[in-house]
Amino acid sequence: MARGRLRVYLGAAPGVGKTFAMLAEGRGLGERGTDVVVGLVETHGRERVERLLEGMEIVPRVAAEHRGAVFGELDVDAVIARRPEVVLVDELAHTNVPGSRNAKRWQDVEEILEAGIDVVSTLDVQHLESLGEAVEEITGVVQRETVPDEVVRRAGQVELVDMTPEALRRRVAHGDVYAPERADAALSTYFRPGNLTALRELALLWVAGEVGDSLGRYRAEPRVAGVRETRERVVVALAGGPEGETLVRRAARIAARSPRADLLAVHVTMADGLANADPARLARQRALVESLGGGYHQVVGDDVPRALLDFSRRVNATQLVLGVSRRGRLARTLSRGVGVTTAAASGTVDVHMVTHEGVGRSGVRGPSRAALTRSRRLAGWGTALLGLPLLTAVLLGLGHATLPSVILLFLLMVVCVALAGGMWPAITAAVAGFALLNWYFTPPFHSLAVTRPENLLALVVYVLVAIMVSAVVDLAARRAREAALAGAEAEVLATLAGYVLRGEAALPSLLSRLREIFGLASVTLLERRPDGPSGPSGPETSDGPDGSDRSDGWRIVATGGGEPSTRPGVAGTDVVVDDDLVLAVRGWLPGTSGRRVLEAFAAEAAVALRHHRLAEQAGRLRPLAEADRMRTALLAAVSHDLRTPLASARAAVEGLRATDVDWSPDDREELLATADESLAKLDRLVVNLLDMSRLQAGALGLTLQPTALEEIVPRVVDELGPPHDRVLNRLPEDLPEIAADPALLERVLVNLVSNAVRYSPPGVAVLVGASVDGDHMEIRVVDRGPGIPEESRDRVFMPFQRLGDRDNATGVGLGLALSRGLAEAMGGTLVPDETPGGGLTMVLTLPVFPRHRAAPAPVEDL
């Protein structure tokens, strides 16, 4: 039974219409005669989604109890027992109730696919595991529910469901995504235009990467291998010579001619080692490539032209930049060289031959061939087959050479054969030389018989010396080859270590580097499931009753390349890291040396996996540490601000209650004023703390309405109390109304004005002004205080700080942090600026309320 196919509707953000699109496809399939059922769909109360569900067969959910509540989850057994052709399953990243059959819904879907049932599902881009950190940086929300990228990549189809940020915000505002009471909070937090634009870009880039991979697999098919790449990718070949910088800059200029072109540099390491390739020079050239926005790669290969072209085709390169050969005229006459050979076999890849100052200079040679290669062995056999007859003919022509001289000349020929081709050509030459010496130069001539003992001894010694010399030469050649292989192996390991030191130790990156270096088909890191049997190839790897591979005991941690291995034993090479980790490799490896590199790399991959998991654990603990830090700072700060007004109010009340003191009316009024002022300060502090907690929880309610600034500022001045006479109202006449929450706007201006009054010199007034810029109004609170250094302007908006100082003896430090949060919640901004002549100007920008607001157009689900 064939595995079912998975189709995923990938959304850029919640509410773009993924579920609607999935149900629309399901209804269309049903109308065309396909057996479709609904496994699980979350409607979230959306009427249009519920209408699509009408008339469709729905598999009942299985009840799961957790903490006294009952939840409905996907019933995998019921779906498999029903055996439809297609099942619709919403929210692929959903986490099942603890105690369920599987921890994640995507694991439920995997079981359904294994049963041969096609699945259509939905997923938001923020739930892709590889994008978790990026989404957290954009939205500030940690994604707890994720799906491994490999699960989505294995889907038969991934369709992007997209919507412009403006249209999606209109849907949220109309209550089509969340309940109306949650819409305002969502629009001011997660659904900000900038957040939605960034999420949309992430989704487009991820899907574009998948399209590129699909195109690469399509191009790999023999019948379509000539399909042209859709965008320019320029590859520059670096041989480690001084011309590398020239080639890199020329390739960068070629790439700059096309928009969105990629620049890649590649260095071919010979499988049998390097010769005079300067590592320091290669490091400088790599740094140059990366500074120009390109990537550096290294591959292993015996045939440089073939390795360059294989790499170029693997990365879908359109242009290849090579340097003109540094060899002299004679060498170029005898051999075409790398450039000419590469250009002749390049096919659809354009090859650029770039001249440079090192043309014709042989001071820096390219990689040389070590002994015992195929070409050297052929040279040895050729020398033996042609040299011995030629030497015999020359000596017979001279006619007066003595037997010892002839034996020495034949021994010299055997040594030459050994140097050229190694042991076996040399031994063959020694035996053939023995026969020629005996037949032509040892009496009786033209006979294999030897009459004189000294001649027989000389011939035997000749053969023994020739064999020993051949063995010594061959041993030296093998040692040189092993040393070269060790050098190449060390370079590969140094390159991998460099990736780790530069912070490129992510598992997908490391696996891609290994696959790239050795030209492998795929590299997969497998981990035993916690409930799987022991042993790297336990009984869970047996085939199922339907003949399909069962990999229940193993899961894919990360993979690079083509089809991944799902369990040990199905790939060409398996490296067991420990009892729970196995590195499975499909493709060719260069013998024992490659195995050593692979084992070292497997250990590095295991370290990278542990490092990643420790980082994830630290990331989960970071919010707790931050919360603890904030709690500590809050206690330290509030301890002062709470104690001071409480102590003042208590002292005033105790004084008023004292029976042994006869207070005058003025004294009694002063005590009441002190108690009132202290309690007002305490009230402002508590309200600030509550509002800050609501902001951080995303639960602050606000109502945007037309607000007149000239009505707000007088109330702000009155709320300041005695310092109100230090505030000058410089609002121009006929200001338009702004879209704001009046109560929150008043809170923001009270915080800003009180802060300005506190830091202004005595007797110097604080100015409050405003101006209209297009569809926004800028409200300015200007003081002449010490100001804020430019490098510290962002830090003053952090809670419980004053100019970045954690000592809150002068106050809790919530005013500016709360003011910025409230301004952003109302769709505005709050930024500090320098007052001309000295001081600080806080600029609050809010949108102008349109007098004639057009009714928004309806937004349809995609």
Coordinates of N, CA and C in Angstrom, one line a residue, residues 493-566:
L493 N 38.4 18.8 8.1 CA 38.0 18.9 9.5 C 38.2 20.3 10.0
A494 N 39.3 21.0 9.5 CA 39.5 22.4 9.9 C 38.4 23.3 9.3
T495 N 38.0 23.0 8.1 CA 36.9 23.7 7.5 C 35.6 23.5 8.3
L496 N 35.3 22.3 8.7 CA 34.1 22.1 9.5 C 34.2 22.7 10.9
A497 N 35.4 22.7 11.5 CA 35.6 23.4 12.7 C 35.4 24.9 12.6
G498 N 35.8 25.4 11.4 CA 35.6 26.8 11.1 C 34.2 27.2 11.1
Y499 N 33.3 26.3 10.5 CA 31.9 26.6 10.5 C 31.3 26.7 12.0
V500 N 31.8 25.8 12.8 CA 31.3 25.9 14.2 C 31.8 27.1 14.9
L501 N 33.1 27.5 14.7 CA 33.6 28.7 15.4 C 32.9 30.0 14.9
R502 N 32.5 30.0 13.6 CA 31.8 31.1 13.1 C 30.3 31.1 13.4
G503 N 29.9 30.2 14.3 CA 28.5 30.2 14.6 C 27.6 29.5 13.6
E504 N 28.2 28.7 12.7 CA 27.3 28.0 11.7 C 27.1 26.5 12.1
A505 N 27.0 26.3 13.4 CA 26.9 24.9 13.9 C 25.5 24.3 13.9
A506 N 24.6 25.0 13.3 CA 23.2 24.5 13.1 C 23.2 23.2 12.3
L507 N 22.5 22.2 12.8 CA 22.5 20.9 12.1 C 22.3 20.9 10.6
P508 N 21.2 21.6 10.2 CA 21.0 21.6 8.7 C 22.2 22.2 8.0
S509 N 22.9 23.2 8.5 CA 24.1 23.8 7.9 C 25.2 22.8 7.8
L510 N 25.5 22.1 9.0 CA 26.6 21.1 9.0 C 26.3 20.0 8.1
L511 N 25.1 19.5 8.0 CA 24.8 18.4 7.1 C 24.9 18.8 5.7
S512 N 24.5 20.0 5.3 CA 24.7 20.5 4.0 C 26.1 20.6 3.6
R513 N 27.0 21.0 4.5 CA 28.4 21.2 4.3 C 29.0 19.8 4.0
L514 N 28.7 18.8 4.8 CA 29.2 17.5 4.6 C 28.8 16.9 3.2
R515 N 27.5 17.0 2.9 CA 27.0 16.6 1.6 C 27.7 17.3 0.5
E516 N 27.9 18.5 0.7 CA 28.6 19.3 -0.4 C 30.0 18.9 -0.6
I517 N 30.8 18.7 0.5 CA 32.2 18.5 0.4 C 32.5 17.1 -0.3
F518 N 31.7 16.1 0.0 CA 31.9 14.8 -0.6 C 31.0 14.5 -1.8
G519 N 30.1 15.5 -2.1 CA 29.2 15.2 -3.2 C 28.2 14.1 -3.0
L520 N 27.7 14.0 -1.8 CA 26.8 12.9 -1.4 C 25.3 13.2 -1.8
A521 N 24.5 12.1 -1.9 CA 23.1 12.3 -2.3 C 22.3 12.9 -1.1
S522 N 22.5 12.4 0.1 CA 21.8 12.9 1.2 C 22.5 12.5 2.5
V523 N 22.4 13.3 3.5 CA 23.0 13.0 4.9 C 21.8 13.2 5.9
T524 N 21.6 12.3 6.7 CA 20.5 12.3 7.7 C 21.0 11.9 9.1
L525 N 20.6 12.7 10.1 CA 20.9 12.4 11.5 C 19.6 11.8 12.1
L526 N 19.7 10.5 12.5 CA 18.6 9.8 13.0 C 18.7 9.7 14.5
E527 N 17.6 9.8 15.2 CA 17.6 9.6 16.7 C 16.5 8.6 17.1
R528 N 16.9 7.8 18.0 CA 15.9 6.8 18.5 C 14.8 7.4 19.2
R529 N 13.6 7.0 18.9 CA 12.5 7.5 19.7 C 12.6 7.0 21.2
P530 N 12.1 7.8 22.1 CA 12.2 7.4 23.5 C 11.6 6.0 23.8
D531 N 10.6 5.7 23.1 CA 9.9 4.4 23.4 C 10.4 3.3 22.4
G532 N 11.4 3.5 21.6 CA 11.9 2.5 20.7 C 12.8 1.5 21.3
P533 N 12.9 0.3 20.7 CA 13.8 -0.7 21.2 C 15.3 -0.3 21.2
S534 N 16.1 -1.0 21.9 CA 17.6 -0.6 21.9 C 18.2 -1.3 20.7
G535 N 19.5 -0.7 20.5 CA 20.2 -1.2 19.3 C 20.0 -0.4 18.1
P536 N 21.0 0.0 17.3 CA 20.9 0.8 16.2 C 20.0 0.3 15.1
S537 N 19.8 -1.0 15.1 CA 18.9 -1.6 14.0 C 18.0 -2.6 14.6
G538 N 17.2 -2.2 15.6 CA 16.4 -3.1 16.3 C 15.2 -3.6 15.5
P539 N 14.3 -4.3 16.1 CA 13.2 -4.9 15.4 C 12.2 -3.9 14.8
E540 N 12.3 -2.6 15.3 CA 11.4 -1.7 14.7 C 11.7 -1.3 13.3
T541 N 12.8 -1.7 12.8 CA 13.2 -1.4 11.4 C 12.7 -2.5 10.4
S542 N 11.9 -3.5 10.9 CA 11.4 -4.5 10.0 C 10.4 -3.9 9.1
D543 N 10.1 -4.6 8.0 CA 9.1 -4.2 7.1 C 7.8 -4.5 7.6
G544 N 6.8 -3.6 7.2 CA 5.4 -3.8 7.6 C 4.8 -4.9 6.8
P545 N 3.6 -5.3 7.1 CA 2.9 -6.3 6.4 C 2.6 -5.9 4.9
D546 N 2.6 -4.7 4.7 CA 2.3 -4.2 3.3 C 3.6 -4.1 2.5
G547 N 4.7 -4.4 3.1 CA 6.0 -4.3 2.4 C 6.6 -3.0 2.5
S548 N 6.0 -2.0 3.1 CA 6.6 -0.7 3.2 C 7.6 -0.7 4.4
D549 N 8.5 0.2 4.4 CA 9.5 0.3 5.4 C 8.8 0.9 6.7
R550 N 9.1 0.3 7.8 CA 8.6 0.8 9.1 C 9.8 1.5 9.8
S551 N 9.6 2.7 10.3 CA 10.7 3.4 11.0 C 10.1 4.0 12.3
D552 N 9.2 3.2 12.9 CA 8.6 3.7 14.1 C 9.6 4.0 15.2
G553 N 10.7 3.2 15.3 CA 11.7 3.4 16.3 C 12.7 4.5 16.1
W554 N 12.6 5.2 15.0 CA 13.6 6.3 14.7 C 12.9 7.5 14.2
R555 N 13.5 8.6 14.4 CA 12.9 9.9 13.9 C 14.1 10.7 13.3
I556 N 13.7 11.5 12.3 CA 14.7 12.3 11.6 C 14.9 13.6 12.4
V557 N 16.2 13.8 12.9 CA 16.5 15.1 13.6 C 16.8 16.2 12.6
A558 N 17.6 15.9 11.6 CA 17.9 16.9 10.5 C 18.4 16.1 9.3
T559 N 18.2 16.7 8.2 CA 18.7 16.1 6.9 C 19.1 17.1 5.9
G560 N 19.9 16.7 5.0 CA 20.4 17.6 3.9 C 20.5 16.8 2.7
G561 N 20.1 17.4 1.6 CA 20.2 16.8 0.3 C 18.8 16.2 -0.2
G562 N 18.9 15.1 -0.9 CA 17.7 14.5 -1.5 C 16.9 13.7 -0.5
E563 N 16.4 12.5 -0.9 CA 15.6 11.7 -0.1 C 16.3 11.2 1.2
P564 N 15.7 11.5 2.4 CA 16.4 11.2 3.6 C 16.2 9.7 3.9
S565 N 17.1 9.2 4.8 CA 17.0 7.8 5.3 C 16.1 7.9 6.5
T566 N 15.2 7.0 6.6 CA 14.2 7.0 7.7 C 14.6 6.1 8.8

